[in-house]
Short mmCIF file of C-alpha atoms and ligand atoms in Angstrom, two decimals:
data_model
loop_
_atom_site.label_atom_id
_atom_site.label_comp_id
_atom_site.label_asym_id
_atom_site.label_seq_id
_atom_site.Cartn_x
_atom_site.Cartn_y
_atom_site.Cartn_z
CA UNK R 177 139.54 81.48 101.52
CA UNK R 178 138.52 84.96 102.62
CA UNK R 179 135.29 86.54 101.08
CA UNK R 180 133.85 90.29 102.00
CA UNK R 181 130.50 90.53 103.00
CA UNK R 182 128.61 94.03 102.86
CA UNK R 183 125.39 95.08 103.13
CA UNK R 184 124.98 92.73 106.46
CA UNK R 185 121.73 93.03 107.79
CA UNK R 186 121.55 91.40 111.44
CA UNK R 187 118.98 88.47 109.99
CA UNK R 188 121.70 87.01 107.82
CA UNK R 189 124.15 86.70 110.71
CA UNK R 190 122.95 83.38 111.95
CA UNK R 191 123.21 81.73 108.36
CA UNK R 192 126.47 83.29 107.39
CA UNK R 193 128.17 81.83 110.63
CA UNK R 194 126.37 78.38 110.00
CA UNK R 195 127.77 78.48 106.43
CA UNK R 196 131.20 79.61 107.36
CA UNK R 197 131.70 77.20 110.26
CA UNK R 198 130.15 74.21 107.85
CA UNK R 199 132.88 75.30 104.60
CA UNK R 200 135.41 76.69 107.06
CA UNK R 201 135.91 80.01 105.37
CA UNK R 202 136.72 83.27 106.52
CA UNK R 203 134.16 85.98 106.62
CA UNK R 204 134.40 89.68 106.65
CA UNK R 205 131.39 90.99 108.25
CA UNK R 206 130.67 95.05 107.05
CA UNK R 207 127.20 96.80 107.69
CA UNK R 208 127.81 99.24 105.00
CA UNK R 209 126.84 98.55 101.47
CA UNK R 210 129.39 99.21 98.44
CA UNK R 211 130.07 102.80 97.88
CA UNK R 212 132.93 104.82 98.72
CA UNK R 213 135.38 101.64 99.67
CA UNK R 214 139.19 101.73 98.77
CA UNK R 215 141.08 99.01 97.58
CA UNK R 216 142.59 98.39 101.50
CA UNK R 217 139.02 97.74 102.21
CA UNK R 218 138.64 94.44 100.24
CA UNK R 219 142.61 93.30 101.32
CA UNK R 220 142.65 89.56 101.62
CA UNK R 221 139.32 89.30 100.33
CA UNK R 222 139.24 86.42 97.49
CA UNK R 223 134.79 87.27 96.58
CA UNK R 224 132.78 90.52 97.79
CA UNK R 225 129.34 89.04 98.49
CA UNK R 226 126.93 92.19 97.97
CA UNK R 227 123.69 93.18 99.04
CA UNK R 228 122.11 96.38 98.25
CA UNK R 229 118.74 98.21 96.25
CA UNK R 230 121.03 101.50 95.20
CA UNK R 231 123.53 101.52 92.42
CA UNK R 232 126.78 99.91 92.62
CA UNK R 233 129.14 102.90 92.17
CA UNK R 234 132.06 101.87 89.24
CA UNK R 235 134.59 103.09 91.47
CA UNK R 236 134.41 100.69 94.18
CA UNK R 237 133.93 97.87 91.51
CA UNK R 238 137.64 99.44 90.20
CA UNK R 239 138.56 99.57 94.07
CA UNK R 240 137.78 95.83 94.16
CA UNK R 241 139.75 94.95 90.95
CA UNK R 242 142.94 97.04 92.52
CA UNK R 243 142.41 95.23 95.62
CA UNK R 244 142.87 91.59 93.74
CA UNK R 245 139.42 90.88 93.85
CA UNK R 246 138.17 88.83 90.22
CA UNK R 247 134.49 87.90 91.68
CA UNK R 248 131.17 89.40 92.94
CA UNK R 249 128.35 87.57 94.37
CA UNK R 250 125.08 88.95 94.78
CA UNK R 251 122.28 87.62 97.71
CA UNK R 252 119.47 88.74 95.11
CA UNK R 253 117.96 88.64 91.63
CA UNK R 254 117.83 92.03 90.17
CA UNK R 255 121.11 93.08 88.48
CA UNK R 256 119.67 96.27 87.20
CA UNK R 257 121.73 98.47 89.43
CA UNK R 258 125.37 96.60 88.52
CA UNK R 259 127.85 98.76 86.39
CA UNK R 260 128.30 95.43 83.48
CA UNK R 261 131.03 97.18 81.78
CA UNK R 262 132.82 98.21 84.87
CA UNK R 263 132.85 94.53 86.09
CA UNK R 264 133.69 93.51 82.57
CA UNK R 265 136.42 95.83 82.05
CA UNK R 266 138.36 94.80 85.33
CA UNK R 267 137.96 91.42 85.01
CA UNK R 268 135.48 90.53 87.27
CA UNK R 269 132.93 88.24 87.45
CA UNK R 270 129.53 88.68 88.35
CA UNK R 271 126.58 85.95 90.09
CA UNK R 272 123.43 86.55 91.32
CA UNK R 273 120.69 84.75 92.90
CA UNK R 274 117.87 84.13 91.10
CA UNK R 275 115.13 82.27 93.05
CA UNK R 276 115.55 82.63 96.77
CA UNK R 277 111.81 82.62 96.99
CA UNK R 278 110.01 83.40 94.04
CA UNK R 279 106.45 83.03 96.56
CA UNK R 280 108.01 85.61 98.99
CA UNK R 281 107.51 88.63 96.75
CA UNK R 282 104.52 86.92 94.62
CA UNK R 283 102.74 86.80 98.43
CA UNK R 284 103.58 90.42 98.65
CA UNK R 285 102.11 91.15 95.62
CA UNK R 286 99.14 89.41 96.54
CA UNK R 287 98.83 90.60 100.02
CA UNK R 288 98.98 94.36 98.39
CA UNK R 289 96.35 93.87 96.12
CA UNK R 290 93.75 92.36 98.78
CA UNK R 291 94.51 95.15 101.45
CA UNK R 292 94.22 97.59 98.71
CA UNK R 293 90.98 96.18 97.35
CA UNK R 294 89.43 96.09 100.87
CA UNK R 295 90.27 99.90 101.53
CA UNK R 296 92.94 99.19 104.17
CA UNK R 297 94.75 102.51 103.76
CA UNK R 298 91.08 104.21 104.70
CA UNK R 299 90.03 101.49 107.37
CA UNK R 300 93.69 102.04 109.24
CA UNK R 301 93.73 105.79 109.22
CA UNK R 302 89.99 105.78 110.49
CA UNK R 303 90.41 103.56 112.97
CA UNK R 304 93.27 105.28 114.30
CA UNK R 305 90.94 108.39 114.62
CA UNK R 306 88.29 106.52 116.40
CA UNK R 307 86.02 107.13 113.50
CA UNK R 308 84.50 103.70 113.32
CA UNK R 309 81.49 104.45 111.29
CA UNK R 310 83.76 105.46 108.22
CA UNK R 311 86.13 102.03 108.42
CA UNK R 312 82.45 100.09 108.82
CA UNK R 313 80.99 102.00 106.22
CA UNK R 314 83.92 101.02 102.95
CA UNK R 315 82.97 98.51 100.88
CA UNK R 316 85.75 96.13 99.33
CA UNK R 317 86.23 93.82 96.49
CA UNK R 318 86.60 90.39 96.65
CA UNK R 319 89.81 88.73 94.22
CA UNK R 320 87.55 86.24 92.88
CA UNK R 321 85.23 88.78 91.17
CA UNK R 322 88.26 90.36 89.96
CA UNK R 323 90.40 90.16 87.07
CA UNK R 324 94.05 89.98 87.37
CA UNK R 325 96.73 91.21 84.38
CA UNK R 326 100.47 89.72 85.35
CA UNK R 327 103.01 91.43 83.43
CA UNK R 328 105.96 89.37 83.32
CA UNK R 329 105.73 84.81 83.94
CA UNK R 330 109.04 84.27 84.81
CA UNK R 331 109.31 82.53 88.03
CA UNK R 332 108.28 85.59 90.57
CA UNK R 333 104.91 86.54 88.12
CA UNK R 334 104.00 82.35 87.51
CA UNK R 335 103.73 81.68 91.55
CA UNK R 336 101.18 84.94 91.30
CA UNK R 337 99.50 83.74 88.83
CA UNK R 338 98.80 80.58 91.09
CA UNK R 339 98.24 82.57 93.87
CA UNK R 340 95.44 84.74 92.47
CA UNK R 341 93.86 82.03 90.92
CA UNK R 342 93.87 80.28 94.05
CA UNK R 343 91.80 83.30 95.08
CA UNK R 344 89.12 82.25 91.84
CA UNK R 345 90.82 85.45 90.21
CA UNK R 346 90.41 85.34 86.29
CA UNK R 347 94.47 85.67 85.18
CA UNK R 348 95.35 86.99 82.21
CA UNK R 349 99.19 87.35 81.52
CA UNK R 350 100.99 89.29 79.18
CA UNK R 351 104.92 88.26 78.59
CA UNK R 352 106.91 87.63 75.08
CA UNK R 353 108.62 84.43 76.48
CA UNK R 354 105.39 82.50 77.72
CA UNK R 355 106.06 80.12 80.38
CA UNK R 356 105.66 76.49 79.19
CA UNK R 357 104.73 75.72 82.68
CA UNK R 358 101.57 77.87 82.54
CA UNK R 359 100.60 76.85 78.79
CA UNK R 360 97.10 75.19 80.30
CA UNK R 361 96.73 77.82 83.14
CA UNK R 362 96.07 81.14 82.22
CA UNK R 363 95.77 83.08 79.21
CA UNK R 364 98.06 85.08 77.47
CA UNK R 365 97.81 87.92 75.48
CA UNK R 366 100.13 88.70 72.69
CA UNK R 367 100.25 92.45 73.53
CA UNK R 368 100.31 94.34 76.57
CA UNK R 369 97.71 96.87 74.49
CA UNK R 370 95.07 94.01 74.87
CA UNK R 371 95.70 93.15 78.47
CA UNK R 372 95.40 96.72 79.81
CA UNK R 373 91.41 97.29 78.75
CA UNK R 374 90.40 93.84 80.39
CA UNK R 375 92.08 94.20 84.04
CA UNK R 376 91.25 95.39 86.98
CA UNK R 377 94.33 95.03 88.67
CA UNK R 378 98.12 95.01 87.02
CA UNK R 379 100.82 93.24 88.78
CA UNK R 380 103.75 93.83 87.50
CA UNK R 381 106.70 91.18 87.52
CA UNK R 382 109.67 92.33 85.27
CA UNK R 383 113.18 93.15 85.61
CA UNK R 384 113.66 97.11 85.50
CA UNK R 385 115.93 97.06 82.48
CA UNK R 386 116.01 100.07 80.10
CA UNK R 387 113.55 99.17 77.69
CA UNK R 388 111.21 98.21 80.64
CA UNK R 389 111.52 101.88 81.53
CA UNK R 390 107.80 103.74 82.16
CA UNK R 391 106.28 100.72 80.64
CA UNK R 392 103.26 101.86 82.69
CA UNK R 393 103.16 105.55 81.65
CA UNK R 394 100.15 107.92 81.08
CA UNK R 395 98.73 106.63 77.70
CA UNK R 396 99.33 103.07 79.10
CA UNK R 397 97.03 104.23 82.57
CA UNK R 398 94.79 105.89 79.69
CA UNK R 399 93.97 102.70 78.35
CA UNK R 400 92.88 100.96 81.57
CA UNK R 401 89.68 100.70 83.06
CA UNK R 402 88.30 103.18 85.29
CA UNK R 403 89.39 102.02 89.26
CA UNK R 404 92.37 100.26 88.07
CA UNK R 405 94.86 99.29 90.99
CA UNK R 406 98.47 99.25 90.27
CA UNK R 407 101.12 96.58 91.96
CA UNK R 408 104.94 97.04 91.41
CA UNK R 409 106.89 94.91 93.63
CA UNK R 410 109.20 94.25 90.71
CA UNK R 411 111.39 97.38 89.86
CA UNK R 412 110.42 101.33 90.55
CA UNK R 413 111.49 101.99 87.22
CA UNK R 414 108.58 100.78 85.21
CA UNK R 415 106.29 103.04 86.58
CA UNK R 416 106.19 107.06 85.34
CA UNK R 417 105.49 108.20 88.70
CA UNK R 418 104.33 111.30 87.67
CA UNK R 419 101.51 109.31 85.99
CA UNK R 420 100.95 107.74 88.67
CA UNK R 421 99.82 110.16 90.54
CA UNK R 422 98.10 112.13 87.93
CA UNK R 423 96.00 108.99 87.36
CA UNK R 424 95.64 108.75 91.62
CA UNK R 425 94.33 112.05 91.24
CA UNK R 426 91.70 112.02 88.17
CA UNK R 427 90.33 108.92 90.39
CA UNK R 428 91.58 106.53 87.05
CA UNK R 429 93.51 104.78 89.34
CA UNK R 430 91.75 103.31 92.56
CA UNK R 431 95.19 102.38 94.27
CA UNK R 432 98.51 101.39 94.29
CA UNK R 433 100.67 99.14 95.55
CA UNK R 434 104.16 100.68 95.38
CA UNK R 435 107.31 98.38 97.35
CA UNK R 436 109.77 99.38 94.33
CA UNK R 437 109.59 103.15 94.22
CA UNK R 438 111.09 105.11 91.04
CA UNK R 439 113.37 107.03 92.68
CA UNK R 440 114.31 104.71 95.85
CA UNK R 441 117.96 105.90 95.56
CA UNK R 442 117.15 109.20 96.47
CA UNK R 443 114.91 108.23 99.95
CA UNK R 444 116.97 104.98 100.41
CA UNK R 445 119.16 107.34 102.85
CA UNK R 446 116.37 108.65 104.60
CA UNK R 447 114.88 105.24 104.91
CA UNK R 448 118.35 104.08 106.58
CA UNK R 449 117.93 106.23 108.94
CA UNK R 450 114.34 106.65 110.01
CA UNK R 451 113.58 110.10 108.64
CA UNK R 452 110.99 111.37 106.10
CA UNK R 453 112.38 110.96 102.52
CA UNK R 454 112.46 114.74 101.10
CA UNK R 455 110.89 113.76 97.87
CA UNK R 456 107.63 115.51 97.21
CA UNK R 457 107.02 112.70 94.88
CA UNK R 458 107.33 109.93 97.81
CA UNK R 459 105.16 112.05 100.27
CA UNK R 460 102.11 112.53 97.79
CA UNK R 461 102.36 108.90 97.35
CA UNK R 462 102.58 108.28 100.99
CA UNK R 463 99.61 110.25 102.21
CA UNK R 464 97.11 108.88 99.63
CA UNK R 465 95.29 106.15 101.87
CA UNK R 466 94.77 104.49 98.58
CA UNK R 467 98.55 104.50 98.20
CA UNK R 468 100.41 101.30 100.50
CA UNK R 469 104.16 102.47 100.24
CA UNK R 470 107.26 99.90 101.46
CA UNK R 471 110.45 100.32 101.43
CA UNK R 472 111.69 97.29 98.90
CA UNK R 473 110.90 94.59 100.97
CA UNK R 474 108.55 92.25 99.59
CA UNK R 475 111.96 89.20 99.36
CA UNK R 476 112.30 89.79 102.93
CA UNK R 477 110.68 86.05 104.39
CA UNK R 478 113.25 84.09 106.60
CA UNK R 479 113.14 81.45 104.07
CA UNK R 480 114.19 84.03 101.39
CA UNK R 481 117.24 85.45 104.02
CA UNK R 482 118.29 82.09 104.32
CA UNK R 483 118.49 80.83 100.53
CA UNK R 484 119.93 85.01 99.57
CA UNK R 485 123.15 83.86 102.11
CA UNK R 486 123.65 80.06 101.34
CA UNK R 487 123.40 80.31 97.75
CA UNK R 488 125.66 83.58 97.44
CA UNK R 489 128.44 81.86 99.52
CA UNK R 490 127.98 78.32 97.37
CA UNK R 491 128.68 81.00 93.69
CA UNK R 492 131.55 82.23 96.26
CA UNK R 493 133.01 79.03 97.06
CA UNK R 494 132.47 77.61 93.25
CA UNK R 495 134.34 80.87 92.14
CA UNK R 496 136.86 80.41 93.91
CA UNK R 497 137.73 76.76 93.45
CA UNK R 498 136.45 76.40 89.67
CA UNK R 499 136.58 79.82 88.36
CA UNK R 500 132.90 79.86 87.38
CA UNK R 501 129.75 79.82 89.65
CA UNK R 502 126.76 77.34 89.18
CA UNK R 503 124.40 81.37 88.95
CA UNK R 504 127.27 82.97 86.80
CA UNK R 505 126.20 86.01 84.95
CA UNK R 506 127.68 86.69 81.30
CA UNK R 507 128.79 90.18 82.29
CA UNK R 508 130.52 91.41 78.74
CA UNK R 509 126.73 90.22 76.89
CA UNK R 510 124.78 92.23 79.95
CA UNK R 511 127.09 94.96 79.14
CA UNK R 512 126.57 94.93 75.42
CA UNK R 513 122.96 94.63 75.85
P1 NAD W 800 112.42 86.00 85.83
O1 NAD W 800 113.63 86.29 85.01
O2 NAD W 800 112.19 84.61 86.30
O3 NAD W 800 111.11 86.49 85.03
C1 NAD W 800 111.01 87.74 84.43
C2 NAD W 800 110.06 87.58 83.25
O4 NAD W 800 109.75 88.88 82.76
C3 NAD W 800 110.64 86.79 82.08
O5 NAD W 800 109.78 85.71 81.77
C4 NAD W 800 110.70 87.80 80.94
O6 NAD W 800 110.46 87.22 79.67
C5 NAD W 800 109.59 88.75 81.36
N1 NAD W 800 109.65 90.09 80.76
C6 NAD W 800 110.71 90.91 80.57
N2 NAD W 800 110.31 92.07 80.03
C7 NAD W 800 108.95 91.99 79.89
C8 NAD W 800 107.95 92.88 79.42
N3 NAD W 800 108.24 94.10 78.97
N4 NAD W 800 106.67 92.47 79.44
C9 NAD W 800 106.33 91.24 79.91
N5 NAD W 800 107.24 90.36 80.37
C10 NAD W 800 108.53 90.73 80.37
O7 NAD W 800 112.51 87.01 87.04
P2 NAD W 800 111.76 86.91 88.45
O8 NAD W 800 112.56 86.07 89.39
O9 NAD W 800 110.35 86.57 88.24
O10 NAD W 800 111.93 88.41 88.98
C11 NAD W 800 111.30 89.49 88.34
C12 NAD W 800 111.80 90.79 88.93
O11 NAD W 800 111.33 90.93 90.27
C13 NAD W 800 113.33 90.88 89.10
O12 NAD W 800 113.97 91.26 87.89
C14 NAD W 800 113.47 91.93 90.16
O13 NAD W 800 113.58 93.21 89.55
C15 NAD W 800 112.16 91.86 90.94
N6 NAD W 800 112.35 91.43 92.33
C16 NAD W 800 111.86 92.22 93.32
C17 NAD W 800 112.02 91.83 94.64
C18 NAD W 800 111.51 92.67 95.80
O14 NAD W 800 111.86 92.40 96.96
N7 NAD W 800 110.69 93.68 95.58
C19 NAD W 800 112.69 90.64 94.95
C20 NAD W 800 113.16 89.85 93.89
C21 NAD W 800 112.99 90.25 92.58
C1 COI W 801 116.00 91.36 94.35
O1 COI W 801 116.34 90.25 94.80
O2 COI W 801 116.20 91.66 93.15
C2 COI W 801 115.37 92.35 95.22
O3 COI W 801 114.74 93.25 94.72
C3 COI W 801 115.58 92.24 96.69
C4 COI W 801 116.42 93.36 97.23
C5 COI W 801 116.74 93.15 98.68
C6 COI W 801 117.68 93.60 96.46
#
């Protein structure tokens, strides 16, 4: 058994190696993520186990299927950037990943909000001035006094929700599939209209699909309360960025918290490579000290790594020996959806 693996980063190594010695299976190691591949690329491969934020182009998918290949495993949740009909029209199978660590990117989320709330984009550029007097002199919130709207209760938004309260946050959550598990907890609203006047910060935990799309737009900002702070570790699609900023710049919004960034496929390139993304969009955000910008990496714990490889290569193996993986995605209903 022979599976591809691309998008390596040099943290997996360890866990891939463990995995393959353990299952004795051969791995192909490539640094490069899917994109311009040919179908000599994947030869001998029996699974392509993927790993990447940026769109998987259709024709390496087609490459794949030319190549022999019938399954794809992803190391992560978020399917938003698969080509469904692609995969679906050559036959191949699709599984994902969907709780490596839901607490890894809920902690994120967290950890944003606090160092936004106590002014750390200010306090860090000060300091690094030597102008002490204007880091002593900012005033933060504390998350207890605060009120906290999470968008979205599947399993990344409910460990936040348990997180902030921890913090003696008031929660109040907005999503149309409640979680059972939170019945008790926290209160729900039955539209997002209602949640958006009561909150002082939005966290938002929902998959970027297409109807998700600018769910926080400028009549959505419009509605919030003045020195609102925004948190999107989910997808950078749900934000209008162009809002965004507009609100940043009325003073509407106190801050942001941006590690999914609309148009990430345009500075993921100059994020590979160290440079300054060229997207005037990116830089406004980036220079706002009220702004914290990452680059899509709120997953990245070691425990998170290590469940992203073992689980991936256990949907490999199960593909492989069964036909189906225990994480299978129905990839004709995604692409009918
Ligand atoms: P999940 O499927 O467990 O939960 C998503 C929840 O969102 C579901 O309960 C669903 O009903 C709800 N939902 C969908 N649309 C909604 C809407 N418009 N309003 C309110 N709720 C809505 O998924 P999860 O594991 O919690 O992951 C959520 C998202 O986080 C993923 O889809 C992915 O895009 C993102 N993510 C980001 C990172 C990162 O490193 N930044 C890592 C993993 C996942
Ligand atoms: C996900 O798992 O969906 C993420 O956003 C993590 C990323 C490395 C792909």
């Amino acid at each position: 058994m022979q599976f591809g693996i691309y998008g390596l980063k040099p943290e997996e190594k360890e866990f891939f190696d463990a995995w393959a010695a353990e299952n004795g299976v051969t791995l192909q190691f490539h640094q490069e993520i899917l994109g311009g591949q040919t179908p000599a690329d994947f030869a001998g491969d029996d699974v392509v186990v993927a790993l990447q934020t940026v769109a998987y182009p259709p024709a390496a998918i087609e490459a794949m299927a030319q190549a022999g290949v019938k399954y794809l495993a992803l190391r992560n949740v978020g399917t938003d950037n698969v080509p469904f009909a692609t995969l679906a029209a050559n036959g191949i199978q699709l599984a994902n990943v969907p709780a490596y660590s839901p607490q890894s990117i809920a902690e994120f989320a967290v950890s944003l909000t606090l160092q936004l709330v106590r002014n750390f984009g200010y306090v860090i550029q000060s300091i690094s001035h030597h102008q002490y007097t204007d880091a002593m002199q900012r005033t933060g919130k504390e998350l207890g006094t605060l009120t906290i709207g999470v968008v979205g209760t599947g399993r990344i938004g409910a460990s936040a929700v348990k997180l902030f309260q921890g913090f003696g946050s008031q929660v109040i959550a907005y999503d149309p599939y409640p979680n059972p598990a939170l019945k008790d907890q926290v209160e729900y609203v039955d539209d997002l209209a209602d949640l958006w006047p009561r909150v002082d910060v939005v966290d938002l935990h929902i998959p970027g699909t297409k109807e998700n799309t600018h769910l926080i737009g400028a009549d959505q900002i419009a509605q919030m309360k003045d020195g609102v702070y925004l948190i999107n570790t989910a997808r950078g699609n749900l934000i209008d960025t162009q809002a965004l900023i507009a609100g940043l710049a009325s003073g509407k919004i106190a801050g942001a918290g941006i590690d999914t960034f609309e148009f990430e496929a345009d500075v993921y390139p100059a994020w590979e490579k160290n440079e300054a993304p060229a997207n005037p969009l990116y830089e406004k955000l980036l220079a706002d000290p009220r702004v914290i910008m990452t680059p899509h990496i709120a997953y990245h714990t070691e425990t998170a790594v290590e469940n992203m490889v073992t689980v991936s290569l256990n949907n490999a193996k199960a593909f492989v020996e069964t036909g189906h993986a225990p994480h299978e995605l129905d990839v004709a209903k995604l692409a009918d959806a």
